[in-house]
Amino acid sequence: MFNLVKGTHDVILSEADKYSYIEQTFIQVAEFFNYKEFRTPIIESSELFQRSVGDSSDIVRKEMYTFLDKGDRSITLRPELTAGIIRSIVNNKLLALGDIPVKAYYVGPCFRYERPQQGRYRQFNQFGIECVGVVSPYRDVEVISLCYYGLKILGFKNLKLVINCLGDDESRTNYKNVLRDYFAKHLDNMCGDCKERFKLNVLRILDCKDPSDQEIVKNAPRIEDYLTPKSKENFDKILKTLDNLGIEYEIDRNLVRGLDYYSDVVFEFHYTSSKGINYGALCGGGHYNKLIQEIGGPKDIEGCGFAIGIERIASVMNDDNLFADIDESLDCYVMPLDISYQNKAIEIATTLRLNGFKSDVNLEGKGLKGMLKKALKFNTKYALILGEDEVNSNKIVVKDLKEEKQESIELDELISYLDQKESEDCECHHHQNEE
Ligand code: AMP
């Protein structure tokens, strides 16, 4: 027996269906917003993340799975996907073609060496988007709204959009200077991490979760007083458009996010389940001014994106029973009553599948009762019984497991018989709806 590697988990059976459902929902929304899929490698050069996610981030400082490969290259399992997506956009010269914006979505696993806890894993899955070549604040709104509608379609209510503006370069330089002056006076009384953050990226101190540090953070100078008119104006436009779209938000001036590359608007969607469990951020994202250039792309091209954690979304949806609609039923279960009919059964199951009926076949020979039990376990609509009489007369018994009625049908007519039954079923639903 082998145990799971600490912090990892198997996603299997119905849980895997749920993950696919979440991913497919977001993929469809992204396609509706004219985003295209990007699949980039799980391994990238370590330097990519040092340059993008940033040397001062917790991720790069403590959480990366980094190793030397057999050719002595420093390789890292991606802790997030943005860096790889931008690298890919730059390498493939998608921006040089002048095709901006490049609108990319992605889905896949990420790796962070974090302390495992409720909803936090060392291998987890993200869906996300990047819009590269943002020249208008309304693109930022588009990115935020895509995330909002994805969550809405999944059934989330009472979402809290938490938003902040980190300002452009000039705003941030001015702000960081006053922050440094402020925190320099308090640093002796702050945690070790903050002392480190002070050296690497003073903005990160605003993110500190240490309660006694939070008192000091509360009285720190505020970014809003140092925003350039342009940053301020853009942020106001974003907020006003969110108002018009009916997306409620709360401004949190201490929201800086854990990755170094953000500037101007940053956001998270927070959610508390109906059981009162606060899951914190379901997703996070924001605007980035310098990232593309940092990764070797053209100057002055800006982007915006977000990532959601599939694990976190799934556990909230489990808590709040938002998965009700997933259909796990089977149309047909073919049951040969003797081993010698199995080849016939396989042929029938194949024909059913090719005609659009989700089907399985029993090859385990457990007798009629045992097979029916299995059919019920699979939530089957029609059990198809193949006994001696049927084989001899080229027929099959179709047992409707819901109505508990059965009929013997010519094999040649099986598909048209089932089609007919299905369309009656639909009409019946239709009439019920009308009533
Ligand atoms: P980030 O890339 O840090 O902005 O994270 C985006 C989202 O990914 C978060 O809001 C979480 O939902 C999810 N996430 C981040 N880290 C983990 C983790 N260790 N385990 C599970 N989900 C995570």
Coordinates of C-alpha atoms and ligand atoms in Angstrom, one line a residue:
M1 CA 0.0 0.0 0.0
F2 CA 1.2 3.5 -0.8
N3 CA -0.1 6.6 0.8
L4 CA -1.0 9.8 -0.9
V5 CA 1.8 12.4 -0.9
K6 CA 1.0 14.8 1.8
G7 CA -1.3 17.6 0.7
T8 CA -2.5 15.8 -2.4
H9 CA -5.9 14.2 -2.9
D10 CA -7.6 11.9 -5.4
V11 CA -10.4 13.4 -7.4
I12 CA -12.5 10.3 -8.3
L13 CA -15.9 9.2 -9.3
S14 CA -18.7 11.6 -8.6
E15 CA -16.3 14.2 -7.2
A16 CA -14.5 14.2 -10.6
D17 CA -17.8 14.7 -12.3
K18 CA -18.3 17.8 -10.1
Y19 CA -14.9 19.1 -11.0
S20 CA -15.7 18.7 -14.7
Y21 CA -19.0 20.4 -14.3
I22 CA -17.4 23.4 -12.7
E23 CA -14.7 23.6 -15.3
Q24 CA -17.1 23.1 -18.2
T25 CA -19.3 25.9 -16.8
F26 CA -16.4 28.3 -16.7
I27 CA -15.1 27.2 -20.1
Q28 CA -18.5 27.9 -21.7
V29 CA -18.7 31.3 -20.1
A30 CA -15.2 32.1 -21.3
E31 CA -16.0 30.9 -24.8
F32 CA -19.1 33.2 -24.7
F33 CA -16.7 36.1 -23.9
N34 CA -14.6 35.1 -26.9
Y35 CA -11.7 33.6 -24.9
K36 CA -9.6 30.8 -26.5
E37 CA -8.1 27.8 -24.7
F38 CA -4.3 27.7 -23.9
R39 CA -2.6 24.6 -22.6
T40 CA 0.9 25.3 -21.3
P41 CA 3.4 22.9 -19.6
I42 CA 3.2 22.1 -16.0
I43 CA 7.0 22.5 -15.7
E44 CA 8.6 25.8 -16.5
S45 CA 12.0 27.3 -15.8
S46 CA 12.2 28.5 -12.1
E47 CA 13.3 31.9 -13.2
L48 CA 10.0 32.5 -14.9
F49 CA 8.2 32.5 -11.6
Q50 CA 10.9 34.4 -9.8
R51 CA 10.5 37.2 -12.3
S52 CA 6.7 37.2 -12.5
V53 CA 5.2 36.0 -9.3
G54 CA 8.1 37.8 -7.7
D55 CA 10.9 37.1 -5.3
S56 CA 9.1 38.8 -2.4
S57 CA 6.0 36.7 -2.7
D58 CA 5.3 33.8 -0.2
I59 CA 4.9 31.5 -3.2
V60 CA 8.5 32.1 -4.5
R61 CA 10.0 32.4 -1.1
K62 CA 8.5 29.3 0.5
E63 CA 6.1 27.3 -1.6
M64 CA 7.6 26.3 -4.9
Y65 CA 8.4 22.7 -6.0
T66 CA 11.8 23.4 -7.5
F67 CA 14.4 20.9 -8.6
L68 CA 17.4 20.5 -10.9
D69 CA 16.7 18.2 -13.8
K70 CA 19.3 15.8 -15.2
G71 CA 20.7 18.6 -17.4
D72 CA 21.2 20.8 -14.3
R73 CA 18.4 23.2 -15.3
S74 CA 16.3 24.7 -12.4
I75 CA 12.7 23.6 -13.1
T76 CA 9.6 24.5 -11.1
L77 CA 6.2 22.9 -11.0
R78 CA 3.9 25.8 -11.9
P79 CA 2.5 27.4 -8.7
E80 CA 0.0 29.3 -10.9
L81 CA -0.7 29.5 -14.6
T82 CA -0.5 33.2 -15.5
A83 CA 3.2 33.3 -15.9
G84 CA 3.2 30.3 -18.3
I85 CA 0.3 31.8 -20.3
I86 CA 2.1 35.1 -20.7
R87 CA 5.4 33.3 -21.6
S88 CA 3.5 31.4 -24.2
I89 CA 1.8 34.5 -25.7
V90 CA 5.2 36.2 -25.9
N91 CA 7.1 33.2 -27.3
N92 CA 4.5 32.6 -29.9
K93 CA 4.6 36.3 -30.9
L94 CA 0.9 36.7 -30.6
L95 CA 1.3 40.3 -29.5
A96 CA 3.7 41.1 -32.3
L97 CA 1.0 40.3 -34.8
G98 CA -0.9 43.2 -33.3
D99 CA -3.8 41.0 -32.4
I100 CA -4.7 42.6 -29.1
P101 CA -6.3 41.8 -26.9
V102 CA -5.2 38.1 -26.7
K103 CA -7.9 36.4 -24.7
A104 CA -6.8 33.2 -23.1
Y105 CA -8.4 30.7 -20.7
Y106 CA -6.8 27.7 -19.1
V107 CA -7.5 24.9 -16.7
G108 CA -5.1 22.6 -14.9
P109 CA -3.2 21.6 -11.8
C110 CA -0.9 23.9 -9.8
F111 CA 1.6 23.0 -7.0
R112 CA 2.4 24.9 -3.9
Y113 CA 4.2 23.6 -0.8
E114 CA 1.7 25.0 1.7
R115 CA 0.6 23.8 5.0
P116 CA -2.3 21.5 4.1
Q117 CA -5.6 22.5 5.7
Q118 CA -9.3 22.7 5.0
G119 CA -9.6 23.5 1.3
R120 CA -5.8 24.0 0.9
Y121 CA -3.7 21.4 -1.0
R122 CA -0.2 21.1 -2.4
Q123 CA -1.6 20.0 -5.7
F124 CA -4.9 21.8 -6.7
N125 CA -6.7 22.9 -9.8
Q126 CA -7.3 26.3 -11.3
F127 CA -9.4 27.7 -14.0
G128 CA -8.5 31.2 -15.1
I129 CA -8.3 33.7 -17.9
E130 CA -5.8 36.3 -19.1
C131 CA -6.7 39.2 -21.3
V132 CA -3.5 40.6 -22.7
G133 CA -3.4 44.0 -24.4
V134 CA -5.8 45.9 -22.1
V135 CA -6.1 49.5 -23.1
S136 CA -9.4 50.3 -21.4
P137 CA -10.6 50.0 -17.8
Y138 CA -13.8 48.4 -19.2
R139 CA -11.7 45.3 -20.1
D140 CA -10.9 45.0 -16.4
V141 CA -14.7 45.1 -15.8
E142 CA -15.2 42.4 -18.5
V143 CA -12.7 40.1 -16.7
I144 CA -14.4 40.7 -13.3
S145 CA -17.8 40.1 -14.8
L146 CA -16.8 36.9 -16.5
C147 CA -15.8 35.5 -13.1
Y148 CA -19.0 36.8 -11.6
Y149 CA -21.3 35.2 -14.2
G150 CA -19.4 31.9 -14.0
L151 CA -20.0 31.8 -10.3
K152 CA -23.6 32.9 -10.7
I153 CA -24.3 30.2 -13.3
L154 CA -22.9 27.6 -10.8
G155 CA -25.6 28.9 -8.4
F156 CA -23.6 31.1 -6.0
K157 CA -25.7 33.7 -4.2
N158 CA -24.5 36.4 -1.8
L159 CA -21.1 36.7 -3.5
K160 CA -18.9 39.4 -2.2
L161 CA -16.6 41.1 -4.7
V162 CA -13.7 42.6 -2.7
I163 CA -11.8 45.2 -4.8
N164 CA -8.9 47.6 -4.5
C165 CA -6.8 49.8 -6.7
L166 CA -3.0 49.5 -6.3
G167 CA -2.3 52.3 -8.7
D168 CA 0.1 52.6 -11.6
D169 CA 3.9 52.7 -11.3
E170 CA 4.0 56.3 -10.3
S171 CA 1.2 55.9 -7.7
R172 CA 3.0 52.8 -6.3
T173 CA 6.4 54.4 -6.1
N174 CA 5.0 57.4 -4.2
Y175 CA 2.9 55.1 -1.9
K176 CA 5.7 52.7 -1.2
N177 CA 8.0 55.5 -0.1
V178 CA 5.5 56.8 2.5
L179 CA 4.7 53.2 3.5
R180 CA 8.4 52.5 4.1
D181 CA 8.7 55.7 6.3
Y182 CA 5.7 54.6 8.2
F183 CA 6.6 50.9 8.8
A184 CA 10.2 51.7 9.5
K185 CA 9.0 53.3 12.8
H186 CA 7.0 50.2 13.8
L187 CA 9.2 47.4 12.4
D188 CA 10.8 46.4 15.7
N189 CA 7.3 45.4 17.0
M190 CA 6.3 43.4 13.9
C191 CA 6.6 39.8 13.0
G192 CA 9.6 38.2 11.3
D193 CA 7.7 37.9 8.0
C194 CA 6.9 41.6 8.0
K195 CA 10.6 42.4 8.5
E196 CA 11.4 40.3 5.5
R197 CA 8.5 41.9 3.5
F198 CA 9.8 45.3 4.4
K199 CA 13.0 44.6 2.6
L200 CA 11.5 42.8 -0.4
N201 CA 8.1 44.5 -1.1
V202 CA 6.7 46.8 1.6
L203 CA 3.2 46.6 0.0
R204 CA 3.0 42.9 1.1
I205 CA 2.9 44.0 4.8
L206 CA -0.6 45.2 4.2
D207 CA -1.5 41.5 3.7
C208 CA -0.1 40.4 7.1
K209 CA -2.6 38.2 9.0
D210 CA -0.8 38.6 12.4
P211 CA -3.4 40.2 14.7
S212 CA -1.0 42.6 16.5
D213 CA 0.5 43.7 13.1
Q214 CA -3.0 44.3 11.8
E215 CA -3.4 47.1 14.4
I216 CA -0.3 48.8 13.0
V217 CA -1.5 48.2 9.4
K218 CA -4.8 49.8 10.2
N219 CA -3.2 53.1 10.8
A220 CA -0.9 53.0 7.8
P221 CA -1.1 55.6 5.0
R222 CA -3.8 54.7 2.5
I223 CA -3.2 54.0 -1.2
E224 CA -6.2 56.1 -2.2
D225 CA -4.4 59.2 -1.2
Y226 CA -1.4 58.5 -3.5
L227 CA -3.2 57.4 -6.7
T228 CA -2.4 59.4 -9.8
P229 CA -5.3 61.1 -11.4
K230 CA -5.3 58.5 -14.2
S231 CA -5.3 55.5 -11.9
K232 CA -8.1 57.2 -9.8
E233 CA -10.1 57.9 -12.9
N234 CA -9.8 54.4 -14.2
F235 CA -10.8 52.9 -10.9
D236 CA -13.8 55.2 -10.7
K237 CA -14.9 54.0 -14.2
I238 CA -14.6 50.4 -13.1
L239 CA -16.6 50.9 -10.0
K240 CA -19.3 52.9 -11.8
T241 CA -19.6 50.2 -14.5
L242 CA -19.9 47.5 -11.8
D243 CA -22.7 49.6 -10.3
N244 CA -24.4 49.7 -13.7
L245 CA -24.0 45.9 -14.1
G246 CA -25.5 45.3 -10.7
I247 CA -22.3 43.6 -9.4
E248 CA -22.0 44.6 -5.7
Y249 CA -18.6 45.2 -4.3
E250 CA -16.7 46.2 -1.2
I251 CA -13.5 48.3 -1.4
D252 CA -10.8 46.8 0.8
R253 CA -7.8 49.2 0.8
N254 CA -5.6 46.4 2.3
L255 CA -6.2 43.9 -0.5
V256 CA -2.8 43.6 -2.2
R257 CA -2.9 39.9 -3.3
G258 CA -0.1 37.4 -2.9
L259 CA 1.6 37.9 -6.2
D260 CA 4.0 40.7 -7.1
Y261 CA 2.8 41.4 -10.6
Y262 CA -0.4 43.2 -9.9
S263 CA -1.0 47.0 -10.4
D264 CA -4.2 49.1 -10.6
V265 CA -7.3 47.0 -10.0
V266 CA -7.1 43.8 -7.9
F267 CA -10.1 41.8 -6.8
E268 CA -11.3 38.6 -5.1
F269 CA -14.7 37.0 -4.8
H270 CA -15.5 35.9 -1.2
Y271 CA -18.2 33.6 -0.1
T272 CA -19.6 32.3 3.1
S273 CA -21.6 29.0 2.8
S274 CA -25.1 28.6 4.1
K275 CA -23.6 26.6 6.9
G276 CA -21.7 29.7 7.9
I277 CA -18.3 28.4 6.8
N278 CA -16.2 31.3 5.5
Y279 CA -14.2 29.9 2.6
G280 CA -12.4 33.2 2.0
A281 CA -11.3 33.9 -1.5
L282 CA -12.8 31.6 -4.2
C283 CA -10.8 33.4 -6.8
G284 CA -8.4 36.2 -7.2
G285 CA -7.2 38.4 -9.9
G286 CA -6.3 41.8 -11.2
H287 CA -4.6 44.0 -13.7
Y288 CA -0.8 43.9 -14.4
N289 CA 1.2 46.7 -16.1
K290 CA 4.7 45.3 -16.2
L291 CA 4.4 41.5 -16.3
I292 CA 4.5 41.2 -20.1
Q293 CA 7.6 43.2 -20.4
E294 CA 9.1 41.4 -17.4
I295 CA 8.7 38.1 -19.2
G296 CA 10.4 39.5 -22.4
G297 CA 7.3 40.8 -24.2
P298 CA 6.8 44.3 -25.7
K299 CA 6.8 47.3 -23.5
D300 CA 3.6 49.1 -22.4
I301 CA 1.3 46.1 -22.9
E302 CA -1.0 45.6 -20.0
G303 CA -3.1 42.7 -19.0
C304 CA -5.8 41.5 -16.6
G305 CA -6.8 38.1 -15.4
F306 CA -8.2 35.9 -12.6
A307 CA -7.9 32.4 -11.3
I308 CA -10.4 30.3 -9.4
G309 CA -9.6 27.3 -7.3
I310 CA -11.7 24.3 -8.4
E311 CA -11.3 22.6 -5.0
R312 CA -12.6 25.5 -3.1
I313 CA -15.6 26.0 -5.4
A314 CA -16.4 22.2 -5.2
S315 CA -16.4 22.2 -1.4
V316 CA -18.6 25.2 -1.1
M317 CA -21.0 23.7 -3.7
N318 CA -21.0 20.5 -1.7
D319 CA -21.8 22.4 1.5
D320 CA -24.6 24.4 -0.1
N321 CA -26.1 21.6 -2.3
L322 CA -25.5 23.4 -5.5
F323 CA -24.7 20.2 -7.5
A324 CA -28.3 19.1 -7.8
D325 CA -28.4 19.1 -11.5
I326 CA -25.6 16.7 -12.4
D327 CA -27.1 13.7 -14.3
E328 CA -25.4 10.5 -13.5
S329 CA -28.0 8.1 -14.9
L330 CA -27.5 5.4 -17.5
D331 CA -29.9 5.0 -20.4
C332 CA -29.5 1.2 -21.0
Y333 CA -28.0 -1.7 -19.1
V334 CA -27.7 -4.8 -21.3
M335 CA -28.0 -8.1 -19.3
P336 CA -27.1 -11.3 -21.1
L337 CA -28.5 -14.1 -18.9
D338 CA -25.9 -16.6 -20.1
I339 CA -22.2 -16.2 -20.8
S340 CA -22.8 -17.5 -24.4
Y341 CA -24.9 -14.4 -25.1
Q342 CA -22.2 -12.0 -24.1
N343 CA -21.0 -11.4 -27.7
K344 CA -24.5 -10.5 -28.8
A345 CA -24.8 -8.2 -25.7
I346 CA -21.7 -6.4 -26.7
E347 CA -23.0 -5.8 -30.2
I348 CA -26.3 -4.5 -28.9
A349 CA -24.5 -2.2 -26.4
T350 CA -22.3 -0.9 -29.2
T351 CA -25.3 -0.1 -31.4
L352 CA -27.0 1.7 -28.5
R353 CA -24.0 3.8 -27.9
L354 CA -23.6 4.7 -31.6
N355 CA -27.2 5.9 -31.5
G356 CA -26.7 8.2 -28.6
F357 CA -27.8 6.0 -25.7
K358 CA -25.3 5.9 -22.8
S359 CA -25.0 2.2 -22.2
D360 CA -23.2 -0.5 -20.2
V361 CA -23.3 -4.3 -20.4
N362 CA -23.1 -6.9 -17.7
L363 CA -20.3 -9.4 -18.4
E364 CA -20.0 -10.6 -14.8
G365 CA -22.7 -13.2 -15.0
K366 CA -24.5 -12.6 -11.7
G367 CA -28.0 -13.9 -12.6
L368 CA -31.0 -11.7 -13.4
K369 CA -31.5 -10.5 -9.8
G370 CA -27.9 -9.4 -9.4
M371 CA -27.9 -7.7 -12.8
L372 CA -31.0 -5.8 -12.0
K373 CA -29.4 -4.7 -8.7
K374 CA -26.5 -3.3 -10.7
A375 CA -28.8 -1.6 -13.2
L376 CA -30.5 0.2 -10.3
K377 CA -27.2 1.1 -8.8
F378 CA -26.3 2.8 -12.1
N379 CA -29.7 4.7 -12.0
T380 CA -30.6 3.0 -15.3
K381 CA -33.6 3.9 -17.3
Y382 CA -33.9 0.7 -19.4
A383 CA -32.7 -2.8 -18.4
L384 CA -32.3 -4.8 -21.6
I385 CA -32.7 -8.5 -20.9
L386 CA -31.2 -11.1 -23.2
G387 CA -32.5 -14.6 -22.3
E388 CA -32.8 -17.8 -24.3
D389 CA -36.2 -16.9 -25.9
E390 CA -34.9 -13.5 -27.0
V391 CA -31.7 -14.9 -28.5
N392 CA -33.6 -17.5 -30.4
S393 CA -36.2 -15.0 -31.7
N394 CA -33.8 -12.1 -32.3
K395 CA -35.6 -10.0 -29.7
I396 CA -34.8 -8.3 -26.5
V397 CA -36.8 -7.4 -23.4
V398 CA -36.9 -3.8 -22.6
K399 CA -37.7 -3.2 -19.0
D400 CA -38.5 0.4 -18.1
L401 CA -37.2 0.6 -14.6
K402 CA -39.1 3.8 -13.7
E403 CA -42.5 2.7 -14.9
E404 CA -41.7 -1.0 -14.0
K405 CA -43.2 -2.1 -17.3
Q406 CA -41.5 -4.4 -19.8
E407 CA -42.0 -5.3 -23.5
S408 CA -40.3 -7.7 -25.9
I409 CA -39.0 -5.9 -28.9
E410 CA -37.5 -7.0 -32.2
L411 CA -33.8 -6.3 -32.1
D412 CA -34.1 -4.5 -35.5
E413 CA -36.6 -2.1 -34.0
L414 CA -34.8 -1.5 -30.7
I415 CA -33.4 1.9 -31.5
S416 CA -36.7 3.3 -33.0
Y417 CA -38.6 1.9 -30.1
L418 CA -36.3 3.7 -27.6
D419 CA -36.3 6.9 -29.6
Q420 CA -40.1 6.8 -29.6
K421 CA -40.2 6.2 -25.8
E422 CA -37.7 9.1 -25.2
S423 CA -39.7 11.5 -27.3
E424 CA -42.9 10.6 -25.5
D425 CA -41.0 11.2 -22.3
C426 CA -40.1 14.6 -23.4
E427 CA -43.6 15.5 -24.5
C428 CA -44.8 14.3 -21.1
H429 CA -42.3 16.7 -19.4
H430 CA -43.4 19.4 -21.8
H431 CA -47.1 19.0 -20.8
Q432 CA -46.2 18.9 -17.1
N433 CA -44.4 22.2 -17.5
E434 CA -47.4 23.7 -19.2
E435 CA -49.6 22.7 -16.3
Ligands
AMP1 P1 -4.0 32.8 -6.3 O1 -3.3 32.2 -7.5 O2 -3.1 32.7 -5.1 O3 -4.6 34.1 -6.5 O4 -5.2 31.8 -6.0 C1 -6.4 31.7 -6.8 C2 -7.3 30.8 -6.2 O5 -6.8 29.5 -6.2 C3 -7.6 31.0 -4.7 O6 -8.6 31.9 -4.6 C4 -8.0 29.6 -4.3 O7 -9.4 29.4 -4.6 C5 -7.2 28.7 -5.1 N1 -6.0 28.2 -4.3 C6 -4.9 28.9 -4.1 N2 -4.0 28.1 -3.4 C7 -4.7 27.0 -3.1 C8 -4.3 25.7 -2.4 N3 -3.2 25.6 -1.9 N4 -5.3 24.7 -2.4 C9 -6.5 24.9 -3.0 N5 -6.8 26.0 -3.7 C10 -5.9 27.0 -3.7

